[in-house]
């Protein structure tokens, strides 16, 4: 009987916590463009430097700028389609499954007329199937930034699925679409654009033990996600031909790159609008696109003074950790006390009380902590998210019942029956703020001012915002189908507005997990969410690099990850852990993070089960070295942050960005990356090795650590001896590289 109890508990856990896997719902649709008596003869129109040509001989519409083809349909192939869809969206714990019952897909298209005014070109025609004919209008005009804006509408609002199809080269590769953790290059894939939980594991193998993997997958169920579930998405791409297009819609969309010679966008809406960018370089795309999505501001200097130490556990543990790290000579810029609101134990590990006020029992003598840290030029940081939990009867020492306040003022999202919608998170439920309500936004800003800023917090994690359910009733009456992807932007804006309204714009930071297209306009910093404490390509150390580089293409320029990852896999009730952070993983993640915009640790979901930077002297000393390496390139990081603010350039850049004509860079995903134009970084991302392969594009490169000069014609070399560092190269003679080296010598880590 004793042996059966753990099995029963495990099955209960599976039933409670199984989430839903996000699925790509559509498939590529082919449309036929047909000629009829109304089809116009060959015509050409201009909007500034954009030229729109219609070729009647092969029924081809093309868009050029300075002779470069930016967009065209395949000859005699339809470029517009529509359908009637009825989607079923299921949600659990921030993961969404979309099943679409689609019918009446149009099969043919005609172009009846092309009209032009001084500032707009109108293409009018029909899309039809059988006896059903729909009139469409596709307009082109210049947006305020000089890009070519397009707007597609029809005269039948029952057709709530729109398709836009166009040609691409068979060799053309496609990058971007937000923070995609598994793929940098999307050619051959269909990419869903929906903000949601990224999933756990996402197809990676957790261990070499098949029984252990079976149990882990059983526990997780469909919560594993897939290779395109993502916290941050943007309907925007850059191609290897330096072509770029983005949508302005918030509704669910899919970008289909599965065809060698065509791209197709499917949108769950009756109106599609977006923009086509003309650019000669990737940097031109950055400048044009970030005119729309916004540019992130230079971070305050204090955040680069050293490491941000993420920890939880109360006052005494805080002092113990500080002493250990101080003894190891770790430069510390802040303590991020995630559990400043109090800590609770859930079925999966240590989590927080989502009632946003200081827990004086968990952190007694808070003012003494603050004063002591200030004397040492160290800041305090905290945590908040847009959920609230009931505290009555569960948390005895609460001062302010924010759930009750929000409930009584109708600030919480409701279900269709008019009751508060409850979102399940591990073993407890919570209510989500209705941020379509301006009064709820003002109330939440007051929480930030009165509870976070008034406690002296210099920053915080602004968590979640990806989980607004599709079946809620919103105060504004807006459809959740459009507000879901907008929700992260509203959440980030209210955090930023609260800071601005108290006059602390230049000194406070918050970091966001979820994001949509215009999130860079509102947040101060991003982080990559909950990677697993493993080495995986889909979820783990490698995926953190891929996501960092991919996100930078769509405006998420200041981004970083939890050092060591976050998600361990276990069942707290059974005291069983299947995956926990090793010392080696922690050290290698630290070495990679030293070359990202922010250097911040996290204890992870199971602090007592994961290896920590303060766990032993050798680990603390290794951590101190990486923190000093991070400090040593602050002078360059500040320059790069200014470029991000002025032009939208990412700090960490895929090799393609710097070497767009080198096709060898297209297949690089996570193995190496550029920091600005001057530093090439190749961290160790596999266990049990001290060497890595590095591709050096054509040029003369210097090895930072050895001084070796390599004249490369575009070749891969093997770098050895990497026991406690990432491989780093810079162009020979680089002032940045040599200054970095001098700073390392001065810090005693060279």
XYZ file of C-alpha atoms in Angstrom:
750
model
C 0.000 0.000 0.000
C 2.873 2.396 0.799
C 4.316 1.911 -2.694
C 1.082 2.871 -4.405
C 0.701 6.231 -2.609
C 3.538 8.012 -4.503
C 2.115 6.734 -7.798
C -1.341 8.056 -6.946
C 0.110 11.419 -5.933
C 2.111 11.568 -9.148
C -0.976 10.873 -11.248
C -2.888 13.569 -9.365
C -0.049 15.980 -10.108
C -0.206 15.080 -13.805
C -3.954 15.633 -13.953
C -3.747 18.996 -12.179
C -0.744 20.465 -13.950
C -0.930 19.134 -17.490
C -1.010 22.149 -19.806
C -1.908 22.469 -23.413
C 0.609 22.432 -26.194
C 0.473 25.252 -28.674
C -0.102 23.938 -32.177
C 0.295 25.474 -35.578
C -3.218 25.372 -36.951
C -2.940 26.005 -40.670
C -1.290 24.804 -43.831
C -0.051 26.591 -46.922
C -2.862 27.620 -49.287
C -2.350 28.051 -53.032
C -4.438 30.572 -54.935
C -4.796 30.947 -58.696
C -4.677 34.385 -60.271
C -6.926 34.459 -63.334
C -7.360 36.916 -66.168
C -10.722 38.351 -67.134
C -12.060 41.175 -69.202
C -11.591 43.652 -66.376
C -7.930 42.882 -65.722
C -5.924 46.078 -66.308
C -3.161 46.349 -68.833
C 0.435 46.725 -67.690
C 0.708 49.702 -65.343
C 3.326 51.369 -63.144
C 2.870 53.709 -60.187
C 5.265 55.472 -57.825
C 5.138 56.417 -54.175
C 8.357 58.263 -53.371
C 11.103 55.752 -54.277
C 8.723 52.778 -54.269
C 7.510 51.612 -57.662
C 4.504 49.310 -57.978
C 4.289 47.492 -61.303
C 1.506 45.365 -62.745
C 2.495 43.020 -65.578
C -0.603 41.838 -67.443
C 1.292 39.222 -69.468
C 2.047 37.020 -66.464
C -0.360 38.583 -63.943
C 2.450 39.654 -61.642
C 2.436 42.506 -59.151
C 5.871 43.663 -58.028
C 7.191 46.309 -55.656
C 10.649 47.800 -56.177
C 12.783 50.481 -54.621
C 15.900 51.705 -56.442
C 15.622 48.666 -58.680
C 15.547 46.151 -55.834
C 12.529 43.796 -55.802
C 11.023 43.931 -52.313
C 7.823 41.977 -52.938
C 6.087 40.206 -55.808
C 3.748 37.324 -56.395
C 4.676 34.285 -58.439
C 3.560 34.509 -62.063
C -0.154 33.688 -62.469
C -0.356 32.838 -58.764
C -2.841 34.515 -56.475
C -1.459 36.685 -53.708
C -4.678 37.253 -51.741
C -7.047 34.725 -50.208
C -9.668 34.488 -47.499
C -11.609 31.897 -45.546
C -14.190 31.483 -42.810
C -12.705 30.134 -39.603
C -14.061 29.138 -36.210
C -11.232 28.618 -33.765
C -11.252 26.708 -30.501
C -8.636 28.053 -28.084
C -7.922 26.173 -24.894
C -5.704 27.579 -22.164
C -4.031 26.246 -19.086
C -1.391 28.050 -17.058
C -0.465 30.388 -19.882
C -0.158 27.776 -22.645
C -2.605 27.877 -25.545
C -3.813 25.326 -28.048
C -5.499 26.654 -31.180
C -7.645 24.394 -33.320
C -9.238 26.057 -36.317
C -12.272 24.793 -38.155
C -11.645 26.512 -41.469
C -13.953 26.395 -44.469
C -14.879 28.255 -47.641
C -11.250 28.900 -48.540
C -11.116 30.983 -51.701
C -9.306 29.376 -54.599
C -9.087 32.105 -57.252
C -8.270 35.793 -57.438
C -8.731 38.473 -60.053
C -7.422 42.021 -60.356
C -10.141 44.290 -61.740
C -8.588 47.707 -61.521
C -5.639 49.651 -60.168
C -6.247 53.246 -59.173
C -3.876 55.900 -57.923
C -4.197 59.169 -56.049
C -1.346 61.423 -54.995
C -0.595 59.353 -51.889
C -2.382 55.996 -52.257
C -2.543 53.150 -54.770
C -5.655 50.960 -54.781
C -5.734 47.398 -56.143
C -9.292 46.129 -56.382
C -10.471 42.699 -57.369
C -12.350 39.555 -56.380
C -11.447 36.400 -54.524
C -13.865 33.560 -54.972
C -14.726 29.887 -54.793
C -17.652 28.092 -56.362
C -20.547 30.576 -56.192
C -19.136 32.766 -53.429
C -17.404 35.971 -54.556
C -15.776 38.509 -52.209
C -14.450 41.873 -53.261
C -11.092 42.901 -51.792
C -9.154 46.146 -51.717
C -5.402 46.246 -51.232
C -3.984 49.730 -50.724
C -0.409 50.970 -50.626
C 0.731 54.265 -49.101
C 3.736 55.650 -47.265
C 3.747 55.470 -43.477
C 5.149 58.256 -41.317
C 8.606 56.653 -41.390
C 8.801 56.312 -45.162
C 8.091 52.579 -45.330
C 5.448 51.189 -47.681
C 2.242 50.589 -45.760
C -0.303 48.056 -46.997
C -3.924 47.540 -45.968
C -6.064 44.576 -47.043
C -9.841 44.571 -46.538
C -12.834 42.736 -48.002
C -16.529 43.491 -48.297
C -17.575 40.315 -46.447
C -16.802 40.297 -42.719
C -17.773 36.630 -42.427
C -14.411 35.893 -44.023
C -12.299 36.297 -40.899
C -9.130 34.637 -42.199
C -6.913 36.570 -44.589
C -3.931 35.245 -46.548
C -1.116 37.164 -48.195
C 1.215 35.122 -50.434
C 4.331 36.208 -52.275
C 7.498 34.916 -53.857
C 10.904 34.328 -52.326
C 14.176 32.938 -53.621
C 14.810 29.271 -52.957
C 18.056 30.256 -51.213
C 16.470 33.072 -49.175
C 16.535 32.501 -45.410
C 14.245 34.123 -42.828
C 15.134 35.406 -39.360
C 13.409 37.246 -36.516
C 9.724 36.964 -35.445
C 10.537 37.754 -31.838
C 12.392 35.710 -29.270
C 12.451 32.247 -30.802
C 14.453 29.895 -28.587
C 14.860 26.905 -30.918
C 15.443 28.330 -34.400
C 17.303 31.381 -35.606
C 16.586 30.492 -39.246
C 12.895 29.807 -39.917
C 13.163 28.585 -43.520
C 11.130 25.387 -43.805
C 8.939 26.156 -40.784
C 5.563 27.680 -40.014
C 5.777 30.186 -37.151
C 2.767 31.043 -34.934
C 2.671 34.571 -33.528
C 1.074 34.340 -30.109
C 2.428 35.401 -26.734
C 2.394 32.466 -24.304
C 4.439 30.286 -21.961
C 7.493 28.938 -23.742
C 6.979 25.436 -22.321
C 9.290 23.131 -20.402
C 11.778 21.033 -22.311
C 10.251 21.708 -25.730
C 11.411 18.369 -27.102
C 14.822 18.158 -25.430
C 15.912 14.931 -23.780
C 16.335 15.459 -20.046
C 18.797 12.674 -19.261
C 20.347 9.499 -20.622
C 18.005 7.450 -18.473
C 14.937 6.391 -20.525
C 12.899 5.666 -17.394
C 13.658 9.116 -16.003
C 12.708 10.754 -19.288
C 9.446 8.805 -19.370
C 8.559 9.962 -15.858
C 9.464 13.579 -16.593
C 7.309 13.629 -19.727
C 4.503 11.979 -17.789
C 4.678 14.675 -15.136
C 4.840 17.515 -17.652
C 2.246 16.213 -20.059
C 1.706 18.737 -22.856
C 3.347 21.505 -20.811
C 6.552 20.665 -22.643
C 5.545 23.156 -25.353
C 7.178 22.975 -28.770
C 9.936 24.675 -30.717
C 7.812 27.749 -31.489
C 6.121 28.449 -28.148
C 7.488 31.799 -26.994
C 7.053 34.554 -24.417
C 7.994 37.305 -26.876
C 6.803 37.362 -30.454
C 6.723 39.998 -33.153
C 5.127 39.650 -36.622
C 8.333 40.880 -38.223
C 11.179 39.218 -40.106
C 14.425 40.025 -41.911
C 15.550 37.812 -44.781
C 19.040 36.988 -45.981
C 18.243 39.194 -49.006
C 17.709 42.082 -46.557
C 13.981 42.062 -47.256
C 11.799 42.881 -44.280
C 8.063 42.997 -43.586
C 5.974 43.440 -40.439
C 2.306 43.453 -39.477
C 0.625 46.017 -37.253
C -2.148 43.594 -36.236
C -2.500 42.190 -32.724
C -4.625 39.214 -33.805
C -3.128 35.737 -34.079
C -1.076 35.191 -37.230
C 1.186 32.567 -38.769
C 4.184 33.077 -41.032
C 4.648 30.117 -43.355
C 8.120 29.540 -44.798
C 7.582 25.889 -45.698
C 7.685 26.498 -49.467
C 10.992 27.026 -51.227
C 9.661 29.756 -53.486
C 6.821 31.376 -51.528
C 5.990 32.992 -48.193
C 2.462 33.092 -46.834
C 0.971 35.035 -43.941
C -2.310 33.886 -42.438
C -4.134 36.270 -40.104
C -7.175 35.707 -37.886
C -8.834 38.992 -38.802
C -10.985 40.749 -41.365
C -8.330 43.426 -41.894
C -4.596 43.020 -42.450
C -2.179 45.915 -42.271
C 1.558 46.073 -42.255
C 4.634 47.594 -43.801
C 7.357 46.686 -46.282
C 10.815 48.031 -45.479
C 13.368 49.031 -48.075
C 16.929 48.567 -46.813
C 20.384 47.844 -48.157
C 21.824 46.579 -44.853
C 20.553 44.820 -41.758
C 21.325 47.984 -39.822
C 18.998 49.939 -42.114
C 16.256 47.451 -41.225
C 16.912 47.947 -37.505
C 16.550 51.705 -37.843
C 13.370 51.481 -39.929
C 11.610 48.792 -37.907
C 12.421 50.299 -34.511
C 10.841 53.562 -35.668
C 7.642 51.529 -35.311
C 8.303 49.180 -32.381
C 10.244 51.670 -30.280
C 13.821 51.792 -29.031
C 15.088 50.801 -25.630
C 16.866 53.396 -23.523
C 20.365 53.294 -22.071
C 20.287 51.556 -18.691
C 21.453 53.437 -15.593
C 25.150 52.974 -14.838
C 24.576 51.220 -11.520
C 23.307 48.070 -13.225
C 26.723 47.534 -14.820
C 28.731 47.847 -11.593
C 28.704 44.081 -11.128
C 26.399 41.155 -10.503
C 22.737 41.238 -9.559
C 22.338 38.474 -6.976
C 18.951 36.795 -7.209
C 17.993 35.031 -4.011
C 15.191 34.242 -1.624
C 14.989 32.942 1.918
C 14.700 35.873 4.308
C 16.948 38.273 6.184
C 19.444 35.887 7.743
C 20.058 34.005 4.521
C 20.591 37.318 2.741
C 23.379 38.271 5.159
C 24.956 34.812 4.886
C 25.023 34.922 1.080
C 26.394 38.452 1.058
C 29.218 37.425 3.382
C 30.151 34.429 1.220
C 30.224 36.462 -1.990
C 32.035 39.344 -0.325
C 34.728 36.951 0.877
C 35.166 35.802 -2.742
C 35.541 39.439 -3.863
C 32.427 39.380 -6.061
C 31.512 42.857 -7.359
C 27.817 43.192 -6.500
C 25.566 45.917 -7.832
C 22.223 44.724 -6.425
C 20.443 42.049 -4.454
C 17.270 40.949 -6.175
C 15.133 39.688 -3.283
C 12.425 38.025 -5.309
C 10.503 36.888 -2.234
C 10.236 40.311 -0.603
C 6.470 39.654 -0.609
C 6.840 36.337 1.224
C 7.391 32.779 0.134
C 4.993 29.876 -0.266
C 5.582 26.222 -1.082
C 3.651 24.856 -4.043
C 3.590 21.444 -5.660
C 6.581 22.330 -7.857
C 8.841 24.249 -5.475
C 9.284 27.624 -3.806
C 6.992 30.341 -5.144
C 5.818 33.770 -4.004
C 2.776 35.311 -2.406
C 1.138 37.375 -5.108
C 0.016 40.180 -2.826
C 2.351 43.054 -3.562
C 3.543 44.288 -0.182
C 6.611 43.703 1.980
C 6.449 40.616 4.206
C 7.999 41.920 7.437
C 8.065 38.475 9.017
C 10.039 37.023 6.124
C 12.308 40.068 5.925
C 12.503 41.597 9.415
C 14.654 44.710 9.731
C 14.111 45.616 6.076
C 15.185 49.204 6.666
C 18.485 48.031 8.153
C 19.084 45.893 5.054
C 18.374 48.858 2.818
C 20.595 51.269 4.783
C 23.505 48.828 4.965
C 23.370 48.115 1.232
C 23.184 51.815 0.408
C 26.347 52.402 2.422
C 28.042 49.815 0.205
C 26.611 51.256 -3.041
C 24.434 48.152 -3.548
C 20.801 48.382 -4.627
C 17.685 46.415 -3.703
C 15.348 44.914 -6.298
C 11.991 43.123 -6.041
C 9.223 41.426 -7.984
C 5.652 41.996 -9.213
C 3.258 40.466 -11.734
C -0.304 41.199 -12.941
C -1.909 38.421 -10.862
C -3.433 38.583 -7.399
C -4.181 35.757 -4.977
C -6.574 35.479 -2.066
C -4.677 35.948 1.191
C -7.549 35.782 3.676
C -7.124 32.701 5.845
C -3.982 31.588 4.010
C -1.380 34.264 4.738
C -1.884 35.456 8.319
C 0.429 38.474 8.270
C -0.918 40.437 5.321
C -1.457 44.157 5.788
C -3.351 44.939 2.608
C -5.677 42.528 0.823
C -5.092 43.647 -2.750
C -7.200 40.834 -4.208
C -10.218 42.139 -2.272
C -9.482 45.733 -3.306
C -9.307 44.790 -6.967
C -12.398 42.572 -6.709
C -14.488 45.260 -5.047
C -13.493 47.840 -7.676
C -14.040 45.512 -10.663
C -10.362 45.530 -11.652
C -10.160 41.785 -12.346
C -10.944 39.951 -15.575
C -14.268 38.099 -15.511
C -15.571 34.919 -17.089
C -18.696 34.801 -19.254
C -20.853 34.340 -16.143
C -19.627 37.573 -14.630
C -17.467 35.861 -12.011
C -13.763 36.480 -11.469
C -11.756 34.376 -13.899
C -9.334 32.103 -12.057
C -6.050 31.169 -13.721
C -4.371 28.006 -12.464
C -0.669 28.353 -11.666
C 0.906 25.123 -10.402
C -1.114 24.239 -7.273
C -2.870 27.557 -6.654
C -5.227 29.787 -8.618
C -5.110 33.531 -9.093
C -7.012 36.377 -10.709
C -5.581 38.471 -13.525
C -5.809 42.246 -13.663
C -8.089 43.614 -16.374
C -5.720 46.085 -17.985
C -8.333 47.181 -20.506
C -9.715 49.195 -17.572
C -7.951 52.543 -17.146
C -8.914 52.660 -13.465
C -7.254 49.272 -12.914
C -4.108 50.619 -14.559
C -4.056 53.667 -12.265
C -4.626 51.471 -9.195
C -1.758 49.181 -10.220
C 0.555 52.143 -10.768
C -0.251 53.264 -7.217
C 0.695 49.784 -5.964
C 4.088 50.186 -7.658
C 4.588 53.665 -6.206
C 3.337 52.903 -2.687
C 4.648 49.378 -2.177
C 7.724 48.945 -4.397
C 9.254 52.387 -4.873
C 8.394 53.478 -1.341
C 10.384 50.490 -0.010
C 13.477 51.738 -1.768
C 13.466 49.203 -4.599
C 15.713 50.275 -7.448
C 14.093 47.835 -9.838
C 12.014 44.705 -10.161
C 11.041 41.776 -12.302
C 7.740 42.630 -14.016
C 6.808 39.005 -14.564
C 4.180 37.201 -16.669
C 1.692 39.107 -18.952
C 1.555 36.270 -21.502
C -1.442 34.455 -19.996
C -4.555 36.567 -20.649
C -7.202 33.916 -21.465
C -9.227 34.195 -24.647
C -12.521 33.467 -22.886
C -12.514 36.429 -20.470
C -14.880 39.385 -20.582
C -12.934 42.658 -20.630
C -14.067 45.941 -19.114
C -13.451 47.822 -22.368
C -15.530 45.387 -24.419
C -12.490 44.692 -26.593
C -12.099 41.169 -27.875
C -9.497 39.096 -25.991
C -8.426 37.868 -29.432
C -6.849 41.255 -30.053
C -6.069 42.212 -26.456
C -4.162 39.012 -25.662
C -1.031 40.001 -27.605
C -1.482 43.643 -26.571
C -1.580 42.787 -22.861
C 2.234 42.651 -22.389
C 2.609 46.094 -23.943
C -0.017 47.571 -21.585
C 1.598 45.854 -18.578
C 5.010 47.229 -19.484
C 3.682 50.706 -20.184
C 2.037 51.003 -16.778
C 5.272 49.951 -15.048
C 7.190 52.567 -17.000
C 4.552 55.246 -16.436
C 4.646 54.657 -12.672
C 8.406 55.253 -12.695
C 8.117 58.332 -14.895
C 5.344 59.865 -12.795
C 7.551 59.944 -9.687
C 10.481 61.414 -11.612
C 12.779 58.376 -11.471
C 13.027 57.679 -15.205
C 16.811 57.556 -15.356
C 17.531 55.452 -12.267
C 14.912 52.657 -12.005
C 14.772 49.541 -14.165
C 12.273 46.719 -14.505
C 12.727 43.610 -16.583
C 9.943 41.939 -18.535
C 9.400 38.356 -19.640
C 6.556 38.611 -22.152
C 6.471 40.926 -25.120
C 4.816 41.810 -28.398
C 5.822 44.071 -31.261
C 5.884 47.431 -29.460
C 7.081 46.208 -26.069
C 10.555 47.719 -26.678
C 8.865 51.128 -26.600
C 7.741 50.593 -23.021
C 10.015 48.282 -21.066
C 13.475 49.109 -19.734
C 14.940 45.593 -19.967
C 13.924 42.086 -21.031
C 14.837 38.719 -19.705
C 14.272 35.428 -21.456
C 11.994 33.678 -19.022
C 12.154 30.206 -17.605
C 14.821 28.139 -19.312
C 15.311 24.669 -17.940
C 18.419 23.996 -15.823
C 20.025 22.004 -18.625
C 22.167 22.240 -21.743
C 19.396 21.829 -24.326
C 19.004 23.408 -27.754
C 15.259 23.904 -27.282
C 15.167 24.750 -23.585
C 18.376 25.342 -21.679
C 21.733 27.050 -22.026
C 21.965 26.744 -25.815
C 18.407 27.977 -26.316
C 19.151 31.048 -24.191
C 21.770 32.095 -26.742
C 19.483 31.446 -29.733
C 16.640 33.412 -28.146
C 18.917 36.306 -27.264
C 20.143 36.650 -30.850
C 16.765 36.107 -32.500
C 14.983 38.629 -30.266
C 17.519 41.320 -31.103
C 16.357 41.372 -34.725
C 12.878 42.561 -33.701
C 13.762 45.391 -31.353
C 14.314 43.436 -28.114
C 17.796 44.913 -27.896
C 18.479 44.799 -24.123
C 17.908 41.220 -23.051
C 19.455 38.589 -20.780
C 18.761 35.237 -19.130
C 18.643 33.802 -15.615
C 22.191 32.618 -14.924
C 21.921 28.856 -14.517
C 18.374 28.644 -15.813
C 15.190 28.511 -13.753
C 13.061 25.414 -14.237
C 14.025 22.223 -12.470
C 11.721 19.243 -12.806
C 10.401 17.488 -9.757
C 7.417 16.796 -7.540
C 7.714 18.743 -4.299
C 5.075 16.630 -2.562
C 7.145 13.505 -3.208
C 10.512 15.218 -2.607
C 11.633 13.919 -6.006
C 13.805 15.956 -8.423
C 14.501 14.642 -11.912
C 16.533 17.580 -13.169
C 18.561 20.004 -11.101
C 21.294 22.519 -11.827
C 24.821 21.155 -11.731
C 27.933 23.085 -10.756
C 29.322 22.721 -14.274
C 26.168 24.076 -15.933
C 26.091 27.016 -13.546
C 29.697 27.899 -14.302
C 29.299 27.662 -18.073
C 26.105 29.728 -17.999
C 27.948 32.348 -15.962
C 30.703 32.524 -18.591
C 28.137 33.102 -21.346
C 26.168 35.665 -19.321
C 29.314 37.745 -18.783
C 28.887 38.774 -22.438
C 25.230 39.855 -22.289
C 23.745 43.255 -21.343
C 22.973 42.324 -17.704
C 24.617 39.830 -15.327
C 21.928 38.443 -12.989
C 21.599 35.180 -11.104
C 18.511 33.203 -10.170
C 18.324 30.449 -7.570
C 15.746 28.658 -9.716
C 12.478 26.937 -9.015
C 14.063 24.644 -6.427
C 16.702 26.758 -4.622
C 17.690 23.963 -2.252
C 18.149 21.476 -5.102
C 20.055 23.653 -7.583
C 23.739 24.503 -7.405
C 24.206 28.148 -6.380
C 26.980 30.686 -6.976
C 27.485 30.973 -3.207
C 27.466 27.220 -2.552
C 31.230 26.746 -2.195
C 34.384 28.818 -2.325
C 35.584 27.693 -5.746
C 32.222 28.426 -7.381
C 32.032 31.841 -5.713
C 35.564 32.646 -6.909
C 34.732 31.537 -10.460
C 31.613 33.697 -10.298
C 33.673 36.669 -9.084
C 35.971 36.304 -12.095
C 33.060 36.343 -14.561
C 31.511 39.352 -12.830
C 34.810 41.203 -13.260
C 34.923 40.205 -16.930
C 31.406 41.638 -17.234
C 32.577 44.860 -15.582
C 35.630 45.119 -17.839
C 33.641 45.824 -21.007
C 31.214 48.284 -19.421
C 32.779 51.109 -21.457
C 31.804 49.286 -24.653
C 28.436 48.113 -23.347
C 27.457 51.708 -22.621
C 28.374 52.653 -26.187
C 26.264 49.773 -27.511
C 23.320 50.732 -25.311
C 23.498 54.210 -26.802
C 23.363 52.652 -30.281
C 20.316 50.654 -29.180
C 18.635 53.859 -28.021
C 19.588 55.889 -31.090
C 19.240 53.328 -33.874
C 17.674 50.131 -32.518
C 20.831 48.012 -32.841
C 20.961 44.938 -30.577
C 23.922 44.543 -28.216
C 24.329 40.798 -28.820
C 24.180 40.079 -32.547
C 23.989 36.994 -34.662
C 26.959 36.504 -36.990
C 24.634 37.155 -39.946
C 24.108 40.730 -38.764
C 27.778 41.616 -39.058
C 28.539 39.338 -42.021
C 25.327 39.223 -44.101
C 27.109 38.124 -47.276
C 28.832 35.177 -45.597
C 26.437 32.260 -46.159
C 28.395 30.234 -43.597
C 26.813 32.351 -40.865
C 23.265 31.315 -41.808
C 23.597 27.897 -40.186
C 25.080 29.212 -36.937
C 22.488 29.234 -34.192
C 23.868 29.351 -30.656
C 27.523 28.359 -31.058
C 28.897 31.913 -31.166
C 27.790 35.512 -31.489
C 29.015 39.067 -31.820
C 28.909 41.659 -29.048
C 28.600 44.794 -31.103
C 30.967 44.867 -34.064
C 34.144 44.254 -32.085
C 33.876 41.125 -29.913
C 33.262 37.586 -31.162
C 32.228 35.317 -28.283
C 32.047 31.509 -28.312
C 31.068 30.141 -24.881
C 31.333 26.499 -23.861
C 27.782 25.153 -24.163
C 28.353 21.406 -23.720
C 29.310 19.428 -20.611
C 32.620 17.658 -20.051
C 34.680 19.710 -22.497
C 37.176 22.565 -22.448
C 37.299 23.190 -26.192
C 34.983 24.541 -28.859
C 34.883 25.187 -32.599
C 34.792 28.815 -33.712
C 34.016 30.116 -37.176
C 36.129 33.178 -37.981
C 34.812 35.211 -40.933
C 37.324 36.603 -43.358
C 39.741 38.984 -41.662
C 42.538 39.144 -39.130
C 41.470 38.180 -35.624
C 43.197 38.253 -32.237
C 42.483 35.725 -29.485
C 41.734 37.820 -26.393
C 43.224 35.325 -23.950
C 46.327 34.169 -25.812
C 47.165 37.078 -28.115
C 47.362 34.683 -31.076
C 46.774 36.388 -34.448
C 44.785 34.438 -37.033
C 44.465 35.467 -40.673
C 41.187 33.852 -41.628
C 39.827 33.329 -45.104
C 36.534 32.250 -43.520
C 37.393 29.111 -41.613
C 36.574 27.119 -38.494
C 39.231 26.645 -35.824
C 39.334 24.710 -32.571
C 40.012 26.667 -29.389
C 41.264 24.670 -26.402
C 42.075 25.347 -22.753
C 38.721 26.933 -21.946
C 38.481 25.689 -18.381
C 36.915 28.823 -16.926
C 36.081 31.212 -19.746
C 34.422 31.730 -23.108
C 36.545 32.003 -26.246
C 36.766 35.648 -27.302
C 38.231 37.226 -30.449
C 38.423 40.760 -31.764
C 39.702 42.304 -35.016
C 43.428 42.887 -34.846
C 44.154 46.452 -33.820
C 40.675 47.018 -32.386
C 40.717 49.823 -29.828
C 37.729 48.186 -28.116
C 39.472 44.831 -27.906
C 42.709 46.265 -26.567
C 40.947 48.449 -23.991
C 38.967 45.424 -22.839
C 42.207 43.470 -22.436
C 43.800 46.291 -20.429
C 40.756 46.437 -18.134
C 40.985 42.689 -17.545
C 44.640 43.059 -16.597
C 43.770 45.872 -14.180
C 41.041 43.709 -12.632
C 43.469 40.855 -12.131
C 41.572 38.336 -14.261
C 43.732 38.250 -17.376
